[in-house]
Tab-separated table of C-alpha atoms and ligand atoms in Angstrom:
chain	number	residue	atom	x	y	z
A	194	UNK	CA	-26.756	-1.698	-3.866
A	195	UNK	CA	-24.020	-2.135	-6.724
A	196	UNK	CA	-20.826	-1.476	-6.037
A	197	UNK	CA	-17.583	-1.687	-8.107
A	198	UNK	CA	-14.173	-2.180	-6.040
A	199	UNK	CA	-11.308	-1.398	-8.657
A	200	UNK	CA	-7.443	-2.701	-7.451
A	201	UNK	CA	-4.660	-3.359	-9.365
A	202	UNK	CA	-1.280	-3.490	-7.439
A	203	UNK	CA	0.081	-5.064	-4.978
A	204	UNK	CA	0.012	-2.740	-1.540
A	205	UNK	CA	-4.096	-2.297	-2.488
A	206	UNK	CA	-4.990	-5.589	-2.463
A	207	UNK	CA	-4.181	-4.955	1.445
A	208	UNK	CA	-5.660	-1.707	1.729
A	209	UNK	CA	-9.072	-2.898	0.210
A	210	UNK	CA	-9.605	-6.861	1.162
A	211	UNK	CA	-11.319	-5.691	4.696
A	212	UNK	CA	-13.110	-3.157	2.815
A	213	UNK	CA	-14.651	-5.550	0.674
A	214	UNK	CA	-15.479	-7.903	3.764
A	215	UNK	CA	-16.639	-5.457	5.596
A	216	UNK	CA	-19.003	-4.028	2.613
A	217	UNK	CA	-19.942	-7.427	2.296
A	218	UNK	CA	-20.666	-8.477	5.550
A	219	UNK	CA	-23.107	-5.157	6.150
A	220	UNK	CA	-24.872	-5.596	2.573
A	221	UNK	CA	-24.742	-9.493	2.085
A	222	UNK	CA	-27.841	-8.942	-1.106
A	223	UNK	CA	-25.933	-6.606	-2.606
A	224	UNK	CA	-23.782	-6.972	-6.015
A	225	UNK	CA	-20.078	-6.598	-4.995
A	226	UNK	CA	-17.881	-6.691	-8.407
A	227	UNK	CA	-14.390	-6.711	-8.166
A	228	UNK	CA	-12.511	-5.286	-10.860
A	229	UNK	CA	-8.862	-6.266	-11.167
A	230	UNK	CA	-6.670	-3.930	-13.446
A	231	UNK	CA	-4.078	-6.398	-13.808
A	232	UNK	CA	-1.490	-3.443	-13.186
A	233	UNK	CA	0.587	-5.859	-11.288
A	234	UNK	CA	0.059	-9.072	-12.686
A	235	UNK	CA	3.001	-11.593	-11.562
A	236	UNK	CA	1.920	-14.204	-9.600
A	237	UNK	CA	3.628	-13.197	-6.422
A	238	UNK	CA	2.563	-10.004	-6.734
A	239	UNK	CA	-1.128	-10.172	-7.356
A	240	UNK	CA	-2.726	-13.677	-7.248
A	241	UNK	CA	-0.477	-14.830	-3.687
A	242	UNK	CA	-2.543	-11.760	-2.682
A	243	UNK	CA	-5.848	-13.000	-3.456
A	244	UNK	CA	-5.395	-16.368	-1.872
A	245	UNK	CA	-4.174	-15.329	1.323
A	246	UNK	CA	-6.400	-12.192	2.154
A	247	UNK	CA	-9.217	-14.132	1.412
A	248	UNK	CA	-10.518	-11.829	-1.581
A	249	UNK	CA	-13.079	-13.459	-3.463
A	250	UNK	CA	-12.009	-14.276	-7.387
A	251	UNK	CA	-11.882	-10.525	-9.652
A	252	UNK	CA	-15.468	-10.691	-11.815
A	253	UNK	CA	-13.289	-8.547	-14.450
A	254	UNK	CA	-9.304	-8.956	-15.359
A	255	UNK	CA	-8.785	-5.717	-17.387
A	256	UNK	CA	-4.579	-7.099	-18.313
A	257	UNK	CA	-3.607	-3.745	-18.355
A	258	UNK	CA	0.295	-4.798	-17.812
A	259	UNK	CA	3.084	-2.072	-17.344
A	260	UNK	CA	3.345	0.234	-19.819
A	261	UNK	CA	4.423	4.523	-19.171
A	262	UNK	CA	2.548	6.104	-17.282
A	263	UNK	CA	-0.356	7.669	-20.240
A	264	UNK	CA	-0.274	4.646	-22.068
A	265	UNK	CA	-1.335	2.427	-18.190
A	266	UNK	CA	-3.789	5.145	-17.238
A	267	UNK	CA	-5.035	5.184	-20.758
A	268	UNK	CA	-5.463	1.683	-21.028
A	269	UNK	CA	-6.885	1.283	-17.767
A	270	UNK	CA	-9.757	3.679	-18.766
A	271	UNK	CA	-10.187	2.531	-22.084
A	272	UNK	CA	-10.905	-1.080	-20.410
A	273	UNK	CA	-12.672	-0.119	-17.068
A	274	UNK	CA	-15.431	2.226	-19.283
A	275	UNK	CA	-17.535	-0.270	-20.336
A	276	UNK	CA	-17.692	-2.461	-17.095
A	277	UNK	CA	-18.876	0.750	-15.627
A	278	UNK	CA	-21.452	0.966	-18.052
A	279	UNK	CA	-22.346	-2.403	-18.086
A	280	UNK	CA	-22.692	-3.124	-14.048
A	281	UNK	CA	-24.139	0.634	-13.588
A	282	UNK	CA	-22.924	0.563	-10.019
A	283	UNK	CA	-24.068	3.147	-7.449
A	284	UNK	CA	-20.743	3.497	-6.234
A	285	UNK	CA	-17.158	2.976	-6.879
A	286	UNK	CA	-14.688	2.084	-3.932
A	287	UNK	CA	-10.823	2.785	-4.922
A	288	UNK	CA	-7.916	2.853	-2.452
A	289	UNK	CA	-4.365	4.461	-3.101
A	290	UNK	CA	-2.380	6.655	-5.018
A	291	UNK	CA	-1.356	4.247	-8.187
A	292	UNK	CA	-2.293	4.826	-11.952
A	293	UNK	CA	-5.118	2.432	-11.738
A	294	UNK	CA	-6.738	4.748	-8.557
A	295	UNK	CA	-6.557	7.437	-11.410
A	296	UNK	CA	-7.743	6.112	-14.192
A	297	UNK	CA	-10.551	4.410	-11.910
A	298	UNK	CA	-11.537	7.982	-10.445
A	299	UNK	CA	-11.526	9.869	-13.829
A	300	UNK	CA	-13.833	7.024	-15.634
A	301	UNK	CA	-16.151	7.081	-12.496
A	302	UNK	CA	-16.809	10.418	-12.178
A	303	UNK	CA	-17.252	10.935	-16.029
A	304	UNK	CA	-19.802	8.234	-16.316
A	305	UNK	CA	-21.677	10.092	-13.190
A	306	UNK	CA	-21.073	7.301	-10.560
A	307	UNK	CA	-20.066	8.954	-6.825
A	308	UNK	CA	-16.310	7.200	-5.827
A	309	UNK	CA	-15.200	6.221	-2.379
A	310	UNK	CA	-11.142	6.824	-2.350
A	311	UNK	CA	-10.041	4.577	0.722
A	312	UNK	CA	-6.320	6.288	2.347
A	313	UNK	CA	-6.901	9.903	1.118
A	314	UNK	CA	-5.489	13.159	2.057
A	315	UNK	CA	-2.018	11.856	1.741
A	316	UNK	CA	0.706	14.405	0.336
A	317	UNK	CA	4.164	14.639	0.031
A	318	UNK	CA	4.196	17.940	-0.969
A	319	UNK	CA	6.296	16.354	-4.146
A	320	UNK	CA	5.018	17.090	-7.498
A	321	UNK	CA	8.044	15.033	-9.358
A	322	UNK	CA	5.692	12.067	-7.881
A	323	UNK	CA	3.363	10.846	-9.997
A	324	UNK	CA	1.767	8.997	-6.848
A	325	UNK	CA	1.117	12.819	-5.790
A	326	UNK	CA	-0.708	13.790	-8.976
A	327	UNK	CA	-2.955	10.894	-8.431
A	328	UNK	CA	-3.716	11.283	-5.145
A	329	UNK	CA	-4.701	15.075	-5.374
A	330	UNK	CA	-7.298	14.041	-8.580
A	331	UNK	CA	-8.790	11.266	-6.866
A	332	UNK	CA	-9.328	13.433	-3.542
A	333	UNK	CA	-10.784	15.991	-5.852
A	334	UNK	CA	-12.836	14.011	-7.495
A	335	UNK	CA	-14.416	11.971	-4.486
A	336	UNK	CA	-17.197	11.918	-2.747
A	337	UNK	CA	-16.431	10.158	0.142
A	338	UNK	CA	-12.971	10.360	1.649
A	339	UNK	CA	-11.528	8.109	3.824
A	340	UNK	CA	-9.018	9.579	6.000
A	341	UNK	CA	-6.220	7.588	8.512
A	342	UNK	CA	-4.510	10.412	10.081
A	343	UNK	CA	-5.081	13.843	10.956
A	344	UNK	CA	-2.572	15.018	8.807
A	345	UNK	CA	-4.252	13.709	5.854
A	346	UNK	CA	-7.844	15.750	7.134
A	347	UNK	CA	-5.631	19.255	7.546
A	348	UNK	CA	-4.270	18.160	3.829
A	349	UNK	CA	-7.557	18.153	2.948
A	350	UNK	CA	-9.017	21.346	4.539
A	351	UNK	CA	-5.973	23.183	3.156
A	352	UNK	CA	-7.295	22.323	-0.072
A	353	UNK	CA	-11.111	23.820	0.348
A	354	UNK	CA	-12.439	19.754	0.302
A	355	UNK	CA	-15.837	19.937	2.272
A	356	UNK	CA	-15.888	19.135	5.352
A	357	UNK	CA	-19.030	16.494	4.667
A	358	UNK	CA	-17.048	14.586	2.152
A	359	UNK	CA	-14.481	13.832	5.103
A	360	UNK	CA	-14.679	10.875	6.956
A	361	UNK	CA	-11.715	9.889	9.469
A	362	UNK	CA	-11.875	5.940	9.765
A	363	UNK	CA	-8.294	4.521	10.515
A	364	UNK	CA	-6.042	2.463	8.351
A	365	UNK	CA	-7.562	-0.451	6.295
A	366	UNK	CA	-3.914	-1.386	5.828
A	367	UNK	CA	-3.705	-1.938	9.661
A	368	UNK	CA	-7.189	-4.165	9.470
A	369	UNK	CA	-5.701	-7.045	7.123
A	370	UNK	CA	-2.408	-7.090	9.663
A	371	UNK	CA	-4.495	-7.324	12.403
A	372	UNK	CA	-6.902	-10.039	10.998
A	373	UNK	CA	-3.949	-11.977	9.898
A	374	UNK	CA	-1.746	-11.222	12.694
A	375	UNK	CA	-2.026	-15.170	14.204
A	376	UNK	CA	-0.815	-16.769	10.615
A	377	UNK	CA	1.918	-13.905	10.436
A	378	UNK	CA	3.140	-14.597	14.172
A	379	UNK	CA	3.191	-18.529	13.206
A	380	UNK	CA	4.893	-18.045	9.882
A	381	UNK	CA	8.034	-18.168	11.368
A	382	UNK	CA	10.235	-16.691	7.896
A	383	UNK	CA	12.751	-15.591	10.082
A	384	UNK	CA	13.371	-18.913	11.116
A	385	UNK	CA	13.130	-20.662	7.343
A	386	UNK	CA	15.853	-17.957	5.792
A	387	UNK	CA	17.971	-18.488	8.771
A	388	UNK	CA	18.346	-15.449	10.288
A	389	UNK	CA	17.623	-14.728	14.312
A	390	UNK	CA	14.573	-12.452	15.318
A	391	UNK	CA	16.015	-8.827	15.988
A	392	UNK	CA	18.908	-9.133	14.393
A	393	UNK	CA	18.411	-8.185	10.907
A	394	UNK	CA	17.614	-5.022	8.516
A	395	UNK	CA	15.237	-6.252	6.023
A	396	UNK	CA	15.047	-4.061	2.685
A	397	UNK	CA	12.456	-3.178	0.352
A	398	UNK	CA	13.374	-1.340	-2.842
A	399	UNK	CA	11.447	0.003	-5.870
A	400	UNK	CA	10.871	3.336	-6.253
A	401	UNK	CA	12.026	4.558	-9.992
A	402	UNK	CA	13.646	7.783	-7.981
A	403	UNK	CA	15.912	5.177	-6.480
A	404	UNK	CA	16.019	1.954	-8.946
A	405	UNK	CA	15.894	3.260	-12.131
A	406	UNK	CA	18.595	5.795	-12.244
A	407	UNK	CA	22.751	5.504	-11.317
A	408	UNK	CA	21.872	5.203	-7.556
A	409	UNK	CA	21.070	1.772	-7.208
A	410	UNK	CA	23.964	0.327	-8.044
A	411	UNK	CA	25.552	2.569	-4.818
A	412	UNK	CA	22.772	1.084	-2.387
A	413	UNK	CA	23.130	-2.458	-3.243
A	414	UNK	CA	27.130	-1.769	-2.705
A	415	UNK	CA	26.039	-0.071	0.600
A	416	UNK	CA	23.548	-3.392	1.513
A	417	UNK	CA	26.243	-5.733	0.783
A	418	UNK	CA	28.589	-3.324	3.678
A	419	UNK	CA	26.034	-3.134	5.624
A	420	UNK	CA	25.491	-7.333	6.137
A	421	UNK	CA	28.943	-7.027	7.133
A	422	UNK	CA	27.736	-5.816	10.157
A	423	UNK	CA	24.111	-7.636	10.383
A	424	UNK	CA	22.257	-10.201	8.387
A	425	UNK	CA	20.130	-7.768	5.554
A	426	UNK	CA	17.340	-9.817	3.804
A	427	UNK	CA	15.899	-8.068	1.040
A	428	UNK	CA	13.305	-9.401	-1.227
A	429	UNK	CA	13.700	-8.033	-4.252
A	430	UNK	CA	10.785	-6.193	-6.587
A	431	UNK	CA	10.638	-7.123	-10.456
A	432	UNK	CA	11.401	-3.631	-11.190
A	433	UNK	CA	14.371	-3.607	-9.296
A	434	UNK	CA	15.522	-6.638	-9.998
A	435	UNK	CA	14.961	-5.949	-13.529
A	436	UNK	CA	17.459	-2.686	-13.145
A	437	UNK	CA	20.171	-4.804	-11.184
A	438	UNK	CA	20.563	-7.327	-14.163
A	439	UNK	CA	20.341	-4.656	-16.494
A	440	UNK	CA	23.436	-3.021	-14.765
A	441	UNK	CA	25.197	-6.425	-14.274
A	442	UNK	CA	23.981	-7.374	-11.136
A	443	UNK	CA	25.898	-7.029	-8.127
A	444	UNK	CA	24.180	-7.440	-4.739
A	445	UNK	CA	26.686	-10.529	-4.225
A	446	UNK	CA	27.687	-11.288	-0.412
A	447	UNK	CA	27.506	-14.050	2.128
A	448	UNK	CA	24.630	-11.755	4.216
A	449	UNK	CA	22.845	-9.827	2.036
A	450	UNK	CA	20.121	-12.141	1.396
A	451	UNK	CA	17.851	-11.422	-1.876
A	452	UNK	CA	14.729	-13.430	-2.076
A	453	UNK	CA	12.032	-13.062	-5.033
A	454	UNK	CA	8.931	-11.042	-3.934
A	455	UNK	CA	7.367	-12.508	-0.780
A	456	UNK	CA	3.668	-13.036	-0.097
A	457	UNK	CA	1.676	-10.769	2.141
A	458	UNK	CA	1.986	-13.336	5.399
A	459	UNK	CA	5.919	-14.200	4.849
A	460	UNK	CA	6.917	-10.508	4.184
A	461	UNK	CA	4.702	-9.357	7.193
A	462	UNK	CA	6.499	-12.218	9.204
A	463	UNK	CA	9.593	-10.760	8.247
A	464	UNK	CA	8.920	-7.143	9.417
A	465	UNK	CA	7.640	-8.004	12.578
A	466	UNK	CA	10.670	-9.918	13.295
A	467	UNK	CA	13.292	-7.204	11.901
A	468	UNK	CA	15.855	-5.286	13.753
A	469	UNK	CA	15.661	-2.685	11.517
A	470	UNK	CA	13.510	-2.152	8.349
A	471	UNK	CA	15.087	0.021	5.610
A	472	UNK	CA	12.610	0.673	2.552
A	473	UNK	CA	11.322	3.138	0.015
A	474	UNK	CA	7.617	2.046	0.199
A	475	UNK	CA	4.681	4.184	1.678
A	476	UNK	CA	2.505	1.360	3.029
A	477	UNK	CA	5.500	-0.687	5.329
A	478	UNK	CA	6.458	2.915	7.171
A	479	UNK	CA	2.983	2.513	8.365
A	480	UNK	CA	2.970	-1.312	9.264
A	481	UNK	CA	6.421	-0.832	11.149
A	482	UNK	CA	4.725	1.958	13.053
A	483	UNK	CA	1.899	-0.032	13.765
A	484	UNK	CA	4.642	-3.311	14.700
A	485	UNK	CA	6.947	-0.573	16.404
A	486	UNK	CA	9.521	-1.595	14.250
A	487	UNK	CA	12.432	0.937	13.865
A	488	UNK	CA	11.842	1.958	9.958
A	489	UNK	CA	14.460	3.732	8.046
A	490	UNK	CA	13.534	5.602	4.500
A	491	UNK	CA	15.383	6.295	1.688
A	492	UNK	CA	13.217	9.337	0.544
A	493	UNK	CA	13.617	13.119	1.310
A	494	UNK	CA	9.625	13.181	1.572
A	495	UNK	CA	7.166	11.144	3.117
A	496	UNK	CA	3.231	11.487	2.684
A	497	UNK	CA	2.861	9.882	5.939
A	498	UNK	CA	4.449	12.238	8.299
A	499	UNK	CA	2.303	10.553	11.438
A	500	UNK	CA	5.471	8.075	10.909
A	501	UNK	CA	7.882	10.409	11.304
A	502	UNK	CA	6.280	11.900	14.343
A	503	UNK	CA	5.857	8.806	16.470
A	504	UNK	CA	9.515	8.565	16.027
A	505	UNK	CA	9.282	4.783	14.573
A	506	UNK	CA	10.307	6.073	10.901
A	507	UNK	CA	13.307	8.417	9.891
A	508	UNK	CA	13.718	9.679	6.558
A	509	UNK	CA	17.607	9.138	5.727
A	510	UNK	CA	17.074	11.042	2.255
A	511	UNK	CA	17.137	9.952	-1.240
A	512	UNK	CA	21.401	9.034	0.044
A	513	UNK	CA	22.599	6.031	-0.884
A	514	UNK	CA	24.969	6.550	1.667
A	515	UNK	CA	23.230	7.088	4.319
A	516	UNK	CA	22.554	3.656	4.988
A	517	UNK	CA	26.141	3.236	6.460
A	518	UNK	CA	24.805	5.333	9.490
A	519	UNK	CA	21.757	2.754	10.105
A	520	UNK	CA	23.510	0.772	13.299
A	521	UNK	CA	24.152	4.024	14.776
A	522	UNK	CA	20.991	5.471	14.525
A	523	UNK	CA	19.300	2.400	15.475
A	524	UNK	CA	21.270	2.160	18.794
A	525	UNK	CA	19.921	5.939	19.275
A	526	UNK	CA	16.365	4.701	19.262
A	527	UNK	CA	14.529	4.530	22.344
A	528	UNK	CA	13.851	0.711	23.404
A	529	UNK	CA	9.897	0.748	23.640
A	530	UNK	CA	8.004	1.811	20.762
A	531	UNK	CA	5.207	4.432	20.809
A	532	UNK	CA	1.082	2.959	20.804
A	533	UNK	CA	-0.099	3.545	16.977
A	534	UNK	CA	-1.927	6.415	15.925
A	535	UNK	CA	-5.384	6.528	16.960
A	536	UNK	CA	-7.966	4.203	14.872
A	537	UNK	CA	-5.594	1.871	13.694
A	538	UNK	CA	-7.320	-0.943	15.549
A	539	UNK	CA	-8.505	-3.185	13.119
A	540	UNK	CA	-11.912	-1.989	12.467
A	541	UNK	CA	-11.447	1.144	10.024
A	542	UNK	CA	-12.760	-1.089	6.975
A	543	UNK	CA	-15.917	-1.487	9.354
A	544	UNK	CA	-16.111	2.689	10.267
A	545	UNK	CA	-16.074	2.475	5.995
A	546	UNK	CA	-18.844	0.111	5.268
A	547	UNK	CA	-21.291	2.301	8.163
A	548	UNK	CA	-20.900	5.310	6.096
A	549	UNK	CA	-21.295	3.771	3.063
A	550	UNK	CA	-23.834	1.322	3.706
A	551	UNK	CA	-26.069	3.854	6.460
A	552	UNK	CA	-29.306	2.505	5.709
A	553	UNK	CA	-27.895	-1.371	6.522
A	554	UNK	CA	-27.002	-3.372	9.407
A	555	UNK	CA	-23.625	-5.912	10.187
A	556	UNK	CA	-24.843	-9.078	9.511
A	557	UNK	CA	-21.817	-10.440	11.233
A	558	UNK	CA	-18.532	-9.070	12.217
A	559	UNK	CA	-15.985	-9.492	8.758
A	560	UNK	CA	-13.055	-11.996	8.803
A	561	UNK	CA	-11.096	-11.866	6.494
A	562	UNK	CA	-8.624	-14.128	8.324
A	563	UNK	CA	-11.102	-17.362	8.228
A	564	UNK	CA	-10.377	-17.220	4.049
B	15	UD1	C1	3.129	1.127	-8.917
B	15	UD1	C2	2.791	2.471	-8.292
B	15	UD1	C3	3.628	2.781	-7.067
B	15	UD1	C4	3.662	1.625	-6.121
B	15	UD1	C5	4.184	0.407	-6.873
B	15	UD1	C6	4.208	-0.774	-5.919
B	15	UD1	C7	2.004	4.088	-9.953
B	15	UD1	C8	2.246	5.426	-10.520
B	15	UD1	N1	2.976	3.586	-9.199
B	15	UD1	O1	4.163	1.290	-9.814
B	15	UD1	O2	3.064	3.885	-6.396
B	15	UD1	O3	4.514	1.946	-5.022
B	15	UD1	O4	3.321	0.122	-7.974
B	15	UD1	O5	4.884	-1.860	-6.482
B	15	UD1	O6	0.961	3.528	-10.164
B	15	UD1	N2	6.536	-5.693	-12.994
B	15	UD1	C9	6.567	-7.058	-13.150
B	15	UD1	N3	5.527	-7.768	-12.630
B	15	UD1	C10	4.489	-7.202	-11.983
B	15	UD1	C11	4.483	-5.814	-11.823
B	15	UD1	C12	5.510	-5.078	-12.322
B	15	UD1	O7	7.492	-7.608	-13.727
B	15	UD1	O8	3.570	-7.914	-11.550
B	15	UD1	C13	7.633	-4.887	-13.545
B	15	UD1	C14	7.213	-4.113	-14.770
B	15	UD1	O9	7.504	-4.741	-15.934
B	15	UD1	C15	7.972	-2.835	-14.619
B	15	UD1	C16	8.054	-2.637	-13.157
B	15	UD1	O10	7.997	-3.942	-12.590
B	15	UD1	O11	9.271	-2.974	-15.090
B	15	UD1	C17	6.980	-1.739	-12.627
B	15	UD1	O12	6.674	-2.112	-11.310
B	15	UD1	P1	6.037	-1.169	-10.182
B	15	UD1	O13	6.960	-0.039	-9.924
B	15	UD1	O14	5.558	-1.950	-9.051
B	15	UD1	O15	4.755	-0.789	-10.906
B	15	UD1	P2	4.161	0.504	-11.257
B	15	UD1	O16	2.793	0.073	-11.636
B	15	UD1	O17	4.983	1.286	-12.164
């Protein structure tokens, strides 16, 4: 077996470093080439990644960069084309919703090579997305999809996808916190930023909807009130911080604490320990669900409605301002958390590899966590 893994930002590194060990660990002979896009390319938000999921060294940097949104896709193909062509895989694994998962898809099923997309059937019903766009090409273009809530499968049904394509495994997202959830607990960053377990919001920031427009500079004013009140650490994404300087920056007060972008075991260490997480990011409304962390998101939409449901995540709208109302609706929250959807145990990446890899056996159980 060949297979090509392609990942290129920051949240799939997470979603796809038990897939790999799991692929890995059922089809040890086999050629496993990773294929890094280079779509995020800093070092805390790529290479920190690498190291501490324990995912072996990419066999092909593609230094795609940023760029809009044709010119990243384009590039992306333009690059990935003839390492398709050279390896001649029998299958290509891709997880996500970013332009890389596109570009990956599109060059995959044009060259005739069958594509696994890891977290599909997602939707936010949101066409101004261009997360959405991706995500309903790659489904379409799949032949295996790997489904983490039953959402996503009705999503998917809606849409006339075939029932044999569908394959409900859990979240791989949910593996790598799992594996890694004995360096996380011992990471203490809590402790090292000075702030008491419990008693903080910690924000994450970076959709353009909210960053890139004249609503940013009314959430960091909002952050700075709302440390009046208790600590708020937010580590801050290059895009955003990018669009704070460019505005003049702001975001100055004794408990609003901005940090540079965290590594996965730090920033994990810091959710599990918040009193309240506030953020505009798909994959950490899952992980707080998973943490039974009280989540708060700045969007009017959310592809991952199983959040909403459990009652761990609330959607406070694309509203600046309605981050003034976060103590209140936190002391509205009922005091023990909900058990996490069904199959996110820590072994979806496993439920991937059997129906991938049918015809081969575990050779041991994966771990990514002894990287
Ligand atoms: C992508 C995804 C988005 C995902 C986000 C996670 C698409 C369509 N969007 O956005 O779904 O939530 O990543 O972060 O694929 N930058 C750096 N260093 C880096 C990476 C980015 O400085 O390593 C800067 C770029 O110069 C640019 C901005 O950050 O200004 C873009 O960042 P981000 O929004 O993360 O990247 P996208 O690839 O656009």
């Amino acid at each position: 077996m060949r297979i090509v893994y392609v990942i290129g930002t920051r949240p799939n590194f997470v979603k796809t470093a038990p897939v790999i060990a799991a692929m890995r660990a059922r089809c040890p002979d086999g050629r496993h080439v990773i294929v890094h896009t280079g779509q995020h390319y800093d070092r805390a938000m790529s290479e920190v990644f690498f190291e501490e999921l324990g995912v072996p060294a990419p066999d092909h940097m593609l230094e795609v960069g940023s760029g809009t949104h044709a010119v990243q896709t384009a590039r992306t193909m333009e690059r990935l084309e003839p390492v398709i062509m050279t390896e001649e895989p029998d299958l290509l694994v891709v997880p996500g919703d970013v332009n890389s998962t596109l570009a990956a898809v599109l060059v995959a099923s044009k060259l005739g090579v069958p594509v696994a997309h890891v977290e599909s059937g997602l939707r936010s019903f949101d066409m101004t997305m261009p997360e959405e766009i991706n995500r309903i090409v790659a489904d379409r273009f799949s032949e295996y999809l790997f489904m983490h809530s039953e959402e996503a499968v009705g999503n998917l049904r809606a849409e006339g996808i075939p029932e044999e394509r569908m394959h409900m495994v859990g979240n791989t997202m949910i593996d790598t916190l799992v594996a890694l959830r004995d360096r996380i607990d011992a990471a203490d960053s809590p402790g090292k930023l000075g702030v008491a377990p419990g008693d903080y919001t910690l924000v994450t920031l970076h959709r353009p909807a909210l960053v890139d427009g004249p609503l940013l500079g009314e959430t960091v004013a909002r952050l700075a009130a709302l440390s009046e009140q208790m600590p708020v650490v937010f580590p801050v994404h290059p895009r955003t911080r990018k669009m704070m300087e460019a505005a003049g920056g702001g975001g100055e007060a004794p408990n609003l604490l901005l940090s540079e972008p965290l590594g996965y075991i730090d920033f994990l260490s810091l959710v599990a320990g918040a009193g309240a997480v506030l953020t505009d990011s798909g994959g950490i409304q899952e992980e707080t669900t998973f943490l039974g962390i009280p989540c708060f998101t700045l969007r009017d939409n959310t592809e991952r409605p199983v959040t909403i449901d459990l009652g761990t995540n609330e959607l406070l709208g694309l509203d600046p301002a309605a981050i003034a109302t976060v103590p209140e609706r936190l002391a509205a929250r009922p005091s023990t958390p909900p058990q996490p959807p069904p199959l996110w145990d820590g072994h979806a990446a496993e439920r991937v590899a059997e129906v991938l890899l049918p015809d081969y056996v575990d050779a041991a159980r994966p771990a990514i966590a002894s990287a």
